[in-house]
PDB file of C-alpha atoms in Angstrom:
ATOM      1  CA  UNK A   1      -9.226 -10.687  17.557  1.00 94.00           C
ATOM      2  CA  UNK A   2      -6.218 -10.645  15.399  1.00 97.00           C
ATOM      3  CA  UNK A   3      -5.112  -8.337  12.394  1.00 98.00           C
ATOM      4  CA  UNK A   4      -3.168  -8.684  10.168  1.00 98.00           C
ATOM      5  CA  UNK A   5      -1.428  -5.743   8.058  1.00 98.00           C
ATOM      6  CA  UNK A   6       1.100  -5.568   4.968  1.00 98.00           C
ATOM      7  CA  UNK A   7       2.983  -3.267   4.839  1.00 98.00           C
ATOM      8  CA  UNK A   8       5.511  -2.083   1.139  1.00 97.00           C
ATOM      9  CA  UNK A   9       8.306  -0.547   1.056  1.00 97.00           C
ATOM     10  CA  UNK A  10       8.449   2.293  -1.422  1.00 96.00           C
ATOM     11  CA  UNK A  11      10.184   4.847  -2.524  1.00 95.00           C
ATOM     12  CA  UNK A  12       9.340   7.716   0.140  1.00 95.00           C
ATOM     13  CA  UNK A  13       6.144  10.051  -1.343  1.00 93.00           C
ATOM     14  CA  UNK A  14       7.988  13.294  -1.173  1.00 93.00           C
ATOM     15  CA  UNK A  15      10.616  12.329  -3.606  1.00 93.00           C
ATOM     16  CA  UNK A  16      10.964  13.461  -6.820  1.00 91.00           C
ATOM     17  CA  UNK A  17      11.836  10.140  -8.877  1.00 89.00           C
ATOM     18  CA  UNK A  18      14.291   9.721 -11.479  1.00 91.00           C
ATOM     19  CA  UNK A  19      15.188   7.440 -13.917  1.00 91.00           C
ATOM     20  CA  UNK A  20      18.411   5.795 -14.870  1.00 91.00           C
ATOM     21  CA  UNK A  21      20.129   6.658 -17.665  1.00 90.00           C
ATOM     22  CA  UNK A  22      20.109   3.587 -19.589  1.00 92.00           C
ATOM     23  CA  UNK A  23      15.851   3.596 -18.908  1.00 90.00           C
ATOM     24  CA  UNK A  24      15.719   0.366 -17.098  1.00 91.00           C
ATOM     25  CA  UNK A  25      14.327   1.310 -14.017  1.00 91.00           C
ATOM     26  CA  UNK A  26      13.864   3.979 -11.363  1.00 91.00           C
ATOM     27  CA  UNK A  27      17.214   5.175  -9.728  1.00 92.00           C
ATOM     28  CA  UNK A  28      17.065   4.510  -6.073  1.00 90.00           C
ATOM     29  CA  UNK A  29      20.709   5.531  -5.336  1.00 90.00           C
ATOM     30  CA  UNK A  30      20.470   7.293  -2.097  1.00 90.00           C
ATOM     31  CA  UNK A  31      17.098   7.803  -2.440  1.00 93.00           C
ATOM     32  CA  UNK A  32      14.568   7.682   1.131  1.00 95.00           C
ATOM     33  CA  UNK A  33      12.298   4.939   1.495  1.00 95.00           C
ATOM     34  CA  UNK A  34       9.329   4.652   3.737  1.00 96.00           C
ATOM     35  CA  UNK A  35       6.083   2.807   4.127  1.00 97.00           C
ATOM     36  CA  UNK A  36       3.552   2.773   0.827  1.00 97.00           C
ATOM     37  CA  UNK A  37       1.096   5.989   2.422  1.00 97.00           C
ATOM     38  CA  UNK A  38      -1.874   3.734   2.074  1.00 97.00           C
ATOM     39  CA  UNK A  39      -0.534   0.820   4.187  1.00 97.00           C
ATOM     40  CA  UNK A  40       0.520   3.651   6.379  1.00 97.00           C
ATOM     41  CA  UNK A  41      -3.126   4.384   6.641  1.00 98.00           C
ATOM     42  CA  UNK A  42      -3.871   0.242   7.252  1.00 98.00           C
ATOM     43  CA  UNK A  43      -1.672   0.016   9.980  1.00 98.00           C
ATOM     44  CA  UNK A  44      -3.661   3.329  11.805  1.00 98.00           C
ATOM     45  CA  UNK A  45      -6.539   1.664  11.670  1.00 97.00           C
ATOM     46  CA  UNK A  46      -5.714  -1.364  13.109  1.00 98.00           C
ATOM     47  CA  UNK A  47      -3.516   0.862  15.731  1.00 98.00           C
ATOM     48  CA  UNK A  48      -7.099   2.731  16.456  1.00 97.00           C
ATOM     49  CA  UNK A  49      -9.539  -0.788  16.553  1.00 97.00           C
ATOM     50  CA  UNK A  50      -6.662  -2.089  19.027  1.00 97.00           C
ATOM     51  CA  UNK A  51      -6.720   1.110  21.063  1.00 97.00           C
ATOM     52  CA  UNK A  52     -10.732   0.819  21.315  1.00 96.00           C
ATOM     53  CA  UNK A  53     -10.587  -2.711  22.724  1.00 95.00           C
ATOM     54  CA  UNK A  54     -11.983  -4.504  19.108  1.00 96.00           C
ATOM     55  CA  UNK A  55      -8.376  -5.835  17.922  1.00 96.00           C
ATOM     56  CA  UNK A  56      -5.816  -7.761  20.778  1.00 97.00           C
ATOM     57  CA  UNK A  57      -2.614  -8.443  18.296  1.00 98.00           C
ATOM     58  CA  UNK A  58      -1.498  -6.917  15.332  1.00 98.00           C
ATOM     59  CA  UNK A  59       0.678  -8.513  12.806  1.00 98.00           C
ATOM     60  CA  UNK A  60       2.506  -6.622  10.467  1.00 98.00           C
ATOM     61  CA  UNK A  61       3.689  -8.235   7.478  1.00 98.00           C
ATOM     62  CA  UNK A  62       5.916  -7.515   4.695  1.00 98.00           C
ATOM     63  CA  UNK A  63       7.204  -9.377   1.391  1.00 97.00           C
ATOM     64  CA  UNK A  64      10.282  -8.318   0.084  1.00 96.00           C
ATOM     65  CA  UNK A  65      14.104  -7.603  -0.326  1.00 96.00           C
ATOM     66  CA  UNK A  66      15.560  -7.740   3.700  1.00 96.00           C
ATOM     67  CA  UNK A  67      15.677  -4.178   3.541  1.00 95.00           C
ATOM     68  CA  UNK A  68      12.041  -4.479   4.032  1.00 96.00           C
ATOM     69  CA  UNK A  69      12.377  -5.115   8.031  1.00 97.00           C
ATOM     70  CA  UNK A  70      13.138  -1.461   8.118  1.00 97.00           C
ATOM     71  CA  UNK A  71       9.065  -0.439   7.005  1.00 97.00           C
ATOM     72  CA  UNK A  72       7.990  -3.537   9.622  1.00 98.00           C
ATOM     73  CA  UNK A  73       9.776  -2.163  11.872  1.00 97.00           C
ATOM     74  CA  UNK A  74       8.230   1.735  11.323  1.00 97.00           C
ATOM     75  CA  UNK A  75       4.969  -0.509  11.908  1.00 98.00           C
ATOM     76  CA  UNK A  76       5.977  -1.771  15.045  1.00 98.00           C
ATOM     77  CA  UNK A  77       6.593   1.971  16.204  1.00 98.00           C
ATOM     78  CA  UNK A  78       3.669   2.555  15.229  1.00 97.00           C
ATOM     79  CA  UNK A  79       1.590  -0.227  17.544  1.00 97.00           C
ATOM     80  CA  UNK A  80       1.744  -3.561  15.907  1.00 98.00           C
ATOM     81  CA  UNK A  81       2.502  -6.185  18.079  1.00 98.00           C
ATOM     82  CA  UNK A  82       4.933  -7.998  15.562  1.00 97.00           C
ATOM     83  CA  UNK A  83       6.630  -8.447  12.256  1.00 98.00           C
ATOM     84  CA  UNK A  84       6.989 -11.070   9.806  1.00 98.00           C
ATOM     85  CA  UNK A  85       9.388 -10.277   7.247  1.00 98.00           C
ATOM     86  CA  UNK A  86       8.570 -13.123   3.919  1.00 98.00           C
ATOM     87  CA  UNK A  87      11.923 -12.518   1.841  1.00 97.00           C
ATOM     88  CA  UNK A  88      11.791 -12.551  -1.676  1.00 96.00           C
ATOM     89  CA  UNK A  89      14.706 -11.443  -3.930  1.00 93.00           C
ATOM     90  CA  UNK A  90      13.742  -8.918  -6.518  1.00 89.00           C
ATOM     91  CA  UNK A  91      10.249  -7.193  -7.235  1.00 90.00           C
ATOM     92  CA  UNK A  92       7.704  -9.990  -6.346  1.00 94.00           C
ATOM     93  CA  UNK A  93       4.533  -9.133  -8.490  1.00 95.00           C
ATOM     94  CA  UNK A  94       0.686  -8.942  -7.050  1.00 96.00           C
ATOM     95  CA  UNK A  95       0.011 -12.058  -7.858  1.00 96.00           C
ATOM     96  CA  UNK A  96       2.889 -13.810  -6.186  1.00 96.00           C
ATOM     97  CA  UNK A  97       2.558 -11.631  -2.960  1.00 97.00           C
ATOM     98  CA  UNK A  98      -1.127 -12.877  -2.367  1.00 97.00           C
ATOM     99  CA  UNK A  99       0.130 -16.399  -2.579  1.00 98.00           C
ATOM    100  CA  UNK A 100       2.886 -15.436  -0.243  1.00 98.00           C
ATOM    101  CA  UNK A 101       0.003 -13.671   2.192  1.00 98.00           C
ATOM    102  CA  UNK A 102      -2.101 -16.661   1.550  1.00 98.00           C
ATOM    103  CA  UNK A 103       0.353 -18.851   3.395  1.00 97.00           C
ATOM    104  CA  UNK A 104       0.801 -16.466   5.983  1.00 98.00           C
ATOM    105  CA  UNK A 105      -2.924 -16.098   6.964  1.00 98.00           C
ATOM    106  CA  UNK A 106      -2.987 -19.953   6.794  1.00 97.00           C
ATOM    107  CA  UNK A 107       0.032 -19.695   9.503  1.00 96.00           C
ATOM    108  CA  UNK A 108      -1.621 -17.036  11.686  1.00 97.00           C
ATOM    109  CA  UNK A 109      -5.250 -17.466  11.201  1.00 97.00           C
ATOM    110  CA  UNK A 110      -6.460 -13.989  11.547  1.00 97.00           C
ATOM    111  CA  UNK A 111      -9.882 -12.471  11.790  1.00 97.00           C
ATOM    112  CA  UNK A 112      -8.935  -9.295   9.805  1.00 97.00           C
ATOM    113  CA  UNK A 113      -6.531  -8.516   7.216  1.00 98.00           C
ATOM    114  CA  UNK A 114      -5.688  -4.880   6.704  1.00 98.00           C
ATOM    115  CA  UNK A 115      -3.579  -3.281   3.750  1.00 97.00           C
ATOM    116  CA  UNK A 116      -3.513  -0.627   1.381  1.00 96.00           C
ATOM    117  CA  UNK A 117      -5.548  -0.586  -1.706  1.00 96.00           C
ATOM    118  CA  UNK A 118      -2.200   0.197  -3.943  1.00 96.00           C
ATOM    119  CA  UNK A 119       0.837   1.302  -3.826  1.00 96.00           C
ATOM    120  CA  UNK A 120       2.305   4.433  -5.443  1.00 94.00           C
ATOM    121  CA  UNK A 121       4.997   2.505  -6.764  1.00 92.00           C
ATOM    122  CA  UNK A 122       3.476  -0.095  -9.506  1.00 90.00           C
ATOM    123  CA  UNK A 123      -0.189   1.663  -8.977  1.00 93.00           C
ATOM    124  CA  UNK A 124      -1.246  -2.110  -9.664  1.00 94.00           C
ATOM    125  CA  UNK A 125      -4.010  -2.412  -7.010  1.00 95.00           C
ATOM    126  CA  UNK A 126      -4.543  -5.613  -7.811  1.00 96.00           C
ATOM    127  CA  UNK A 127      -3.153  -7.523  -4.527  1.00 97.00           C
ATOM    128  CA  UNK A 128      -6.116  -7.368  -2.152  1.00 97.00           C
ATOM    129  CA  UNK A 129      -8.465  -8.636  -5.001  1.00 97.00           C
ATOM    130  CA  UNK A 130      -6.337 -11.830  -5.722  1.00 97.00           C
ATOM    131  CA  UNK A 131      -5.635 -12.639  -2.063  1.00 98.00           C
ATOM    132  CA  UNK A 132      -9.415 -12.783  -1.630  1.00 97.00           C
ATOM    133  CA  UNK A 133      -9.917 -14.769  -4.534  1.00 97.00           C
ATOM    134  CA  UNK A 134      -6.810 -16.726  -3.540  1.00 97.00           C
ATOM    135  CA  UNK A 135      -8.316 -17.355   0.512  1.00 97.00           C
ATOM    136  CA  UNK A 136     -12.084 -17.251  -0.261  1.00 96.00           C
ATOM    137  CA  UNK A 137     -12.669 -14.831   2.413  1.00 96.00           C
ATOM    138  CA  UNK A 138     -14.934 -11.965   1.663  1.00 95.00           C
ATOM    139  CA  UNK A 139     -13.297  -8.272   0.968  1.00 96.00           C
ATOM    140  CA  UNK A 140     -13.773  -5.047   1.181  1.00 96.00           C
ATOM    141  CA  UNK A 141     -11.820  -2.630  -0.792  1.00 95.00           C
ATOM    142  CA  UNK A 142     -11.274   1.472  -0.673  1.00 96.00           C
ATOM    143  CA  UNK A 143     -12.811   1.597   2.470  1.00 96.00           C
ATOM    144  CA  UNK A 144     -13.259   4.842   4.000  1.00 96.00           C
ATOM    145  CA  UNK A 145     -14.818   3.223   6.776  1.00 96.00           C
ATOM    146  CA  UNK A 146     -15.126   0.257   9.074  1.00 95.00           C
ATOM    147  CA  UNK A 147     -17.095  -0.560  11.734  1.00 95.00           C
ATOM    148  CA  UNK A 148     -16.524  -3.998  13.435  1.00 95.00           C
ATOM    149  CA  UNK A 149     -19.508  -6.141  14.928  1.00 91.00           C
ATOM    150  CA  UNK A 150     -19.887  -9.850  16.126  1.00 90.00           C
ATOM    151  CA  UNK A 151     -18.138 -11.489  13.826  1.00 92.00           C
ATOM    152  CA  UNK A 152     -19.402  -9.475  11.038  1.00 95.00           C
ATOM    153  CA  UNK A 153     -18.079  -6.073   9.283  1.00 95.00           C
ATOM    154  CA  UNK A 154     -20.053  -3.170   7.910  1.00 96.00           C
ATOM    155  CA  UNK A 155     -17.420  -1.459   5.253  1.00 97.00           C
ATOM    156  CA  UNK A 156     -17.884   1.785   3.489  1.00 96.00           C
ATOM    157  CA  UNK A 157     -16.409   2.109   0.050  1.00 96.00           C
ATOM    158  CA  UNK A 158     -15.487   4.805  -2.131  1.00 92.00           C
ATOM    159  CA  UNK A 159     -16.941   4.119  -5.525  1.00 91.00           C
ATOM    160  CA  UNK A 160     -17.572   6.178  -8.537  1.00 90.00           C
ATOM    161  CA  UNK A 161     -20.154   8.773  -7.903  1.00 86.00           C
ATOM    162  CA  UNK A 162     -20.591   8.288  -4.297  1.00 92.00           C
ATOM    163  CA  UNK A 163     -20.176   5.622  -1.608  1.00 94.00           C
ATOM    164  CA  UNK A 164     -21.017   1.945  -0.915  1.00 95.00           C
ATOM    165  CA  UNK A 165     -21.795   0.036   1.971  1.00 96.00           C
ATOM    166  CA  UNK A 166     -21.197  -3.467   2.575  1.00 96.00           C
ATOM    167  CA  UNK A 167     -21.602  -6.113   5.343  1.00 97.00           C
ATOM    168  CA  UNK A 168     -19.162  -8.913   5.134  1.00 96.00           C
ATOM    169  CA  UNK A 169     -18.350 -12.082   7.458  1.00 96.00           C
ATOM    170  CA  UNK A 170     -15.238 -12.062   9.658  1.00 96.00           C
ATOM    171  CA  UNK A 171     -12.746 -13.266   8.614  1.00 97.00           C
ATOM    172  CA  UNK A 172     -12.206 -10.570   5.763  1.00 97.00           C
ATOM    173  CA  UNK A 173     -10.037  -8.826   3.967  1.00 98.00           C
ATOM    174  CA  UNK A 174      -9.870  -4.802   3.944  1.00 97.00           C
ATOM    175  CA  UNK A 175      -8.044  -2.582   1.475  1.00 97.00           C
ATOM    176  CA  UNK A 176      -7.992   1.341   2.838  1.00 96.00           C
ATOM    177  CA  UNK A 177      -8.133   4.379   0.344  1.00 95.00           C
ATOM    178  CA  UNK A 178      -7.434   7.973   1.188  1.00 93.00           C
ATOM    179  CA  UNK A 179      -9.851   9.164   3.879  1.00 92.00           C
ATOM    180  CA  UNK A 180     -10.190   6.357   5.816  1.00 96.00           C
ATOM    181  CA  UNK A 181      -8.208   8.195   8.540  1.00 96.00           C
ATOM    182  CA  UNK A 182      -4.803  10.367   9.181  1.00 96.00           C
ATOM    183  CA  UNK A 183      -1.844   8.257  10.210  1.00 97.00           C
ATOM    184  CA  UNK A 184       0.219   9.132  13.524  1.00 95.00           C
ATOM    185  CA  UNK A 185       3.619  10.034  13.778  1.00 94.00           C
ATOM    186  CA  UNK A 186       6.275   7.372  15.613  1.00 94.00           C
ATOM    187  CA  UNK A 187       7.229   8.199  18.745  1.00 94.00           C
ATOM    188  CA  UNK A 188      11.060   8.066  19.804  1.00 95.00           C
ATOM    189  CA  UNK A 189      10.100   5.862  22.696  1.00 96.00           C
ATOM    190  CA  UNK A 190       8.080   3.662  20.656  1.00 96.00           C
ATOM    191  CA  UNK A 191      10.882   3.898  17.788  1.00 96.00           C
ATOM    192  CA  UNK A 192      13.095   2.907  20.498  1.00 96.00           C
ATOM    193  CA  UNK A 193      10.595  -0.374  21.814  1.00 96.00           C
ATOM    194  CA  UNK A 194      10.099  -1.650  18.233  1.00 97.00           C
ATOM    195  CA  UNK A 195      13.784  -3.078  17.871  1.00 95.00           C
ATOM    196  CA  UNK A 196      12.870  -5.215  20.968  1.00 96.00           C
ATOM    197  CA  UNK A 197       9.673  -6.813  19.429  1.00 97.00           C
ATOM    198  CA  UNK A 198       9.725 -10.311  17.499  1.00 97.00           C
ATOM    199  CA  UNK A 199      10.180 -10.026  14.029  1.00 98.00           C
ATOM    200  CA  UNK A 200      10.230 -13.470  12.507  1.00 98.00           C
ATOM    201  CA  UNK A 201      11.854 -14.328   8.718  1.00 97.00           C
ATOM    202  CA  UNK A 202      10.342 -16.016   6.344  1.00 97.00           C
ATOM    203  CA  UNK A 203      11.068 -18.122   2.498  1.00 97.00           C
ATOM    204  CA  UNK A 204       8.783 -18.850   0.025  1.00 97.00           C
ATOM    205  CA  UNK A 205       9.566 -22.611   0.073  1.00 97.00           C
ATOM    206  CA  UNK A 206       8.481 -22.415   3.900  1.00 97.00           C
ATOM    207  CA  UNK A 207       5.186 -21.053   2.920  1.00 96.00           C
ATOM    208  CA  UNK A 208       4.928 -23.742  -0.167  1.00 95.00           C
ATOM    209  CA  UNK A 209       5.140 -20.880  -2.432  1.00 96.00           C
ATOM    210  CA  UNK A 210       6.996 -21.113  -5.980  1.00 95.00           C
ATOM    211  CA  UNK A 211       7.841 -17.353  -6.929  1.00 94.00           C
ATOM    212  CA  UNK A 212       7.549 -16.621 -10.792  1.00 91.00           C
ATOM    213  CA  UNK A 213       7.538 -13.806 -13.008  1.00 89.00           C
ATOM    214  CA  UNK A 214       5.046 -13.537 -15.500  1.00 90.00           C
ATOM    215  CA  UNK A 215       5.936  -9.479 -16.491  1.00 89.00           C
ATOM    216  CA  UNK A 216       8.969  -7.822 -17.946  1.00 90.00           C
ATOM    217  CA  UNK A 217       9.455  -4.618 -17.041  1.00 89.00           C
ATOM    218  CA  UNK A 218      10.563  -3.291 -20.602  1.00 91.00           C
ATOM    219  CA  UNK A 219      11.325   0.446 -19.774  1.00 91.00           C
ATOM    220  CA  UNK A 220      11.105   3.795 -17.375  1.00 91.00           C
ATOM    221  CA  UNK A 221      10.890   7.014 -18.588  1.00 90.00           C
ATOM    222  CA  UNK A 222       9.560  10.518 -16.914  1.00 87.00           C
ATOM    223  CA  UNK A 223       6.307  12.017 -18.944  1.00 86.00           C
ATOM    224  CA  UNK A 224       6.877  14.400 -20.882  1.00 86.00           C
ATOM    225  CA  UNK A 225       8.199  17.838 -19.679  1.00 85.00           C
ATOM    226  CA  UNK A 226       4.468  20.492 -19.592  1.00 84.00           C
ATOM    227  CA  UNK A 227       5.177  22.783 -22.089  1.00 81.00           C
ATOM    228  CA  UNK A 228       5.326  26.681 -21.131  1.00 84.00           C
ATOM    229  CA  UNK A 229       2.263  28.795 -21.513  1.00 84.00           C
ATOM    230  CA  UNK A 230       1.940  31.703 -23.235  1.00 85.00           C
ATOM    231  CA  UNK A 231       0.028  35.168 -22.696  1.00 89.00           C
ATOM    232  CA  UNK A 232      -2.787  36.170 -25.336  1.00 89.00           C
ATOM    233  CA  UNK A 233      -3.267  39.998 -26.370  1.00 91.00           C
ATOM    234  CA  UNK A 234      -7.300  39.492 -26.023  1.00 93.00           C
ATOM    235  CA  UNK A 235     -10.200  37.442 -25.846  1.00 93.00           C
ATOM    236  CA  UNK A 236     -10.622  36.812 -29.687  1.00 92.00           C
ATOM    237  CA  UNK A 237      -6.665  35.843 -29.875  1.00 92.00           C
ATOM    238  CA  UNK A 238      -7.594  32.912 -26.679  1.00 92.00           C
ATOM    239  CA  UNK A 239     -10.201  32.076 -28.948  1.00 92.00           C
ATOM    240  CA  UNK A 240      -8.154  31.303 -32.079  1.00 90.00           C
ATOM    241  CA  UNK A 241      -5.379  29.524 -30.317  1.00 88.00           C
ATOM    242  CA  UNK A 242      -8.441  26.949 -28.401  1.00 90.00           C
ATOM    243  CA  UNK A 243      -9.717  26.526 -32.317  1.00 90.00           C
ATOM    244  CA  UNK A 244      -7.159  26.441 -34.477  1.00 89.00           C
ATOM    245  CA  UNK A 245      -4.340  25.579 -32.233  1.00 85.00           C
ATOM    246  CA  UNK A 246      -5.710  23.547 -29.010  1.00 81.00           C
ATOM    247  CA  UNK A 247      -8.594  22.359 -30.892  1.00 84.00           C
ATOM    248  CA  UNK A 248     -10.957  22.333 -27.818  1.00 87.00           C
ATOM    249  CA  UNK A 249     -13.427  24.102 -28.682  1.00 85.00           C
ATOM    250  CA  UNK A 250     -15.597  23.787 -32.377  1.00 72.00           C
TER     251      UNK A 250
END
């Protein structure tokens, strides 16, 4: 059985991010980048259905800027088999990254297709939805759990209010949420093993892909800076400022 995972690279979760000056766009000047945490948590699972005898290859796969081989090669580290780097100049949008997936899947032909459910960088979570659409394979997104039969899939989603369970038909496609599981650390060793495995480049045109841009990114700007609270003398004077002032309560 083969699985596939993407894997973005994004601006590393315990950075503060900044804007430019001019507003254009986020400042990334020396700034660390990692995987997006919730293809983090995609490639884990696929690490752990390997380790338990369900999945024999995993292929991670990332569409991007070169500098993306860096996060497929954190995913080799980590236990995929191999990388394919698809590079694409600028900030491909969801739409044009399931098209570029689509002609990878048709390439590798795998049974399972792993990646996050968003990433913390556009928040779009829109990508595993089209590439379904896009493949016609069934999908199964914010999982929290999966549990792999005979070519069948019994997926546990986080939904509002509680959680949902769903069988699909292998092949499928799975997008992870939060609790799903905890992903491991690198090892130096395996750090050390992942520059030896295949990572193999790919274009758009080689995929039959035509990359277009359909958004404009108009502007950046932080939210607004939280105001500073202020201490009340008593209980009627908290009361006041929620009516008159707050106007939260009637």
């Amino acid at each position: 059985m083969k699985a596939l995972v993407a894997v973005k690279r994004v601006v590393d979760y315990n950075v503060k991010v900044r804007a430019k000056a001019d507003g254009t766009d986020v400042d990334l000047n020396n700034v660390k980048m990692a995987i997006n945490p919730f293809c983090e948590i995609a490639v884990e699972e696929a690490v752990r259905l390997k380790e338990a005898g369900t999945v024999t290859e995993i292929v991670a796969v990332s569409v991007g800027e070169s500098s993306c081989q860096e996060q497929i090669r954190t995913a080799l580290a980590l236990g995929a088999d191999r990388g394919i780097h698809v590079e694409v100049e600028g900030k491909p949008e969801p739409l044009a990254i399931a098209k570029l997936l689509k002609g990878v899947i048709a390439q590798e032909s795998p049974d399972l297709v792993i990646m996050g459910k968003q990433s913390i960088d556009g928040d779009n979570n829109q990508t595993g939805q089209m590439l379904g659409a896009l493949t016609g394979m069934g999908q199964g997104t914010f999982a929290s759990e999966l549990k792999i039969g005979d070519g069948s899939m019994e997926v546990v989603r986080e939904v509002d209010g509680g959680l949902q369970t769903i069988s699909l038909t292998l092949p499928a496609i799975v997008t992870t949420d939060l609790r799903l599981n905890e992903p491991r650390y690198a090892s130096l060793p395996n750090i050390m093993k992942a520059k030896k495995k295949p990572l193999e480049t790919l274009t758009p045109e080689q995929l039959s892909v035509e990359v277009q841009s359909h958004v404009t990114q108009v502007g950046v700007a932080p939210p607004p800076e939280r105001a500073a609270g202020i201490k009340v003398e008593d209980v009627a004077q908290l009361v006041d400022k929620l009516k008159n002032e707050a106007k939260v309560i009637g």
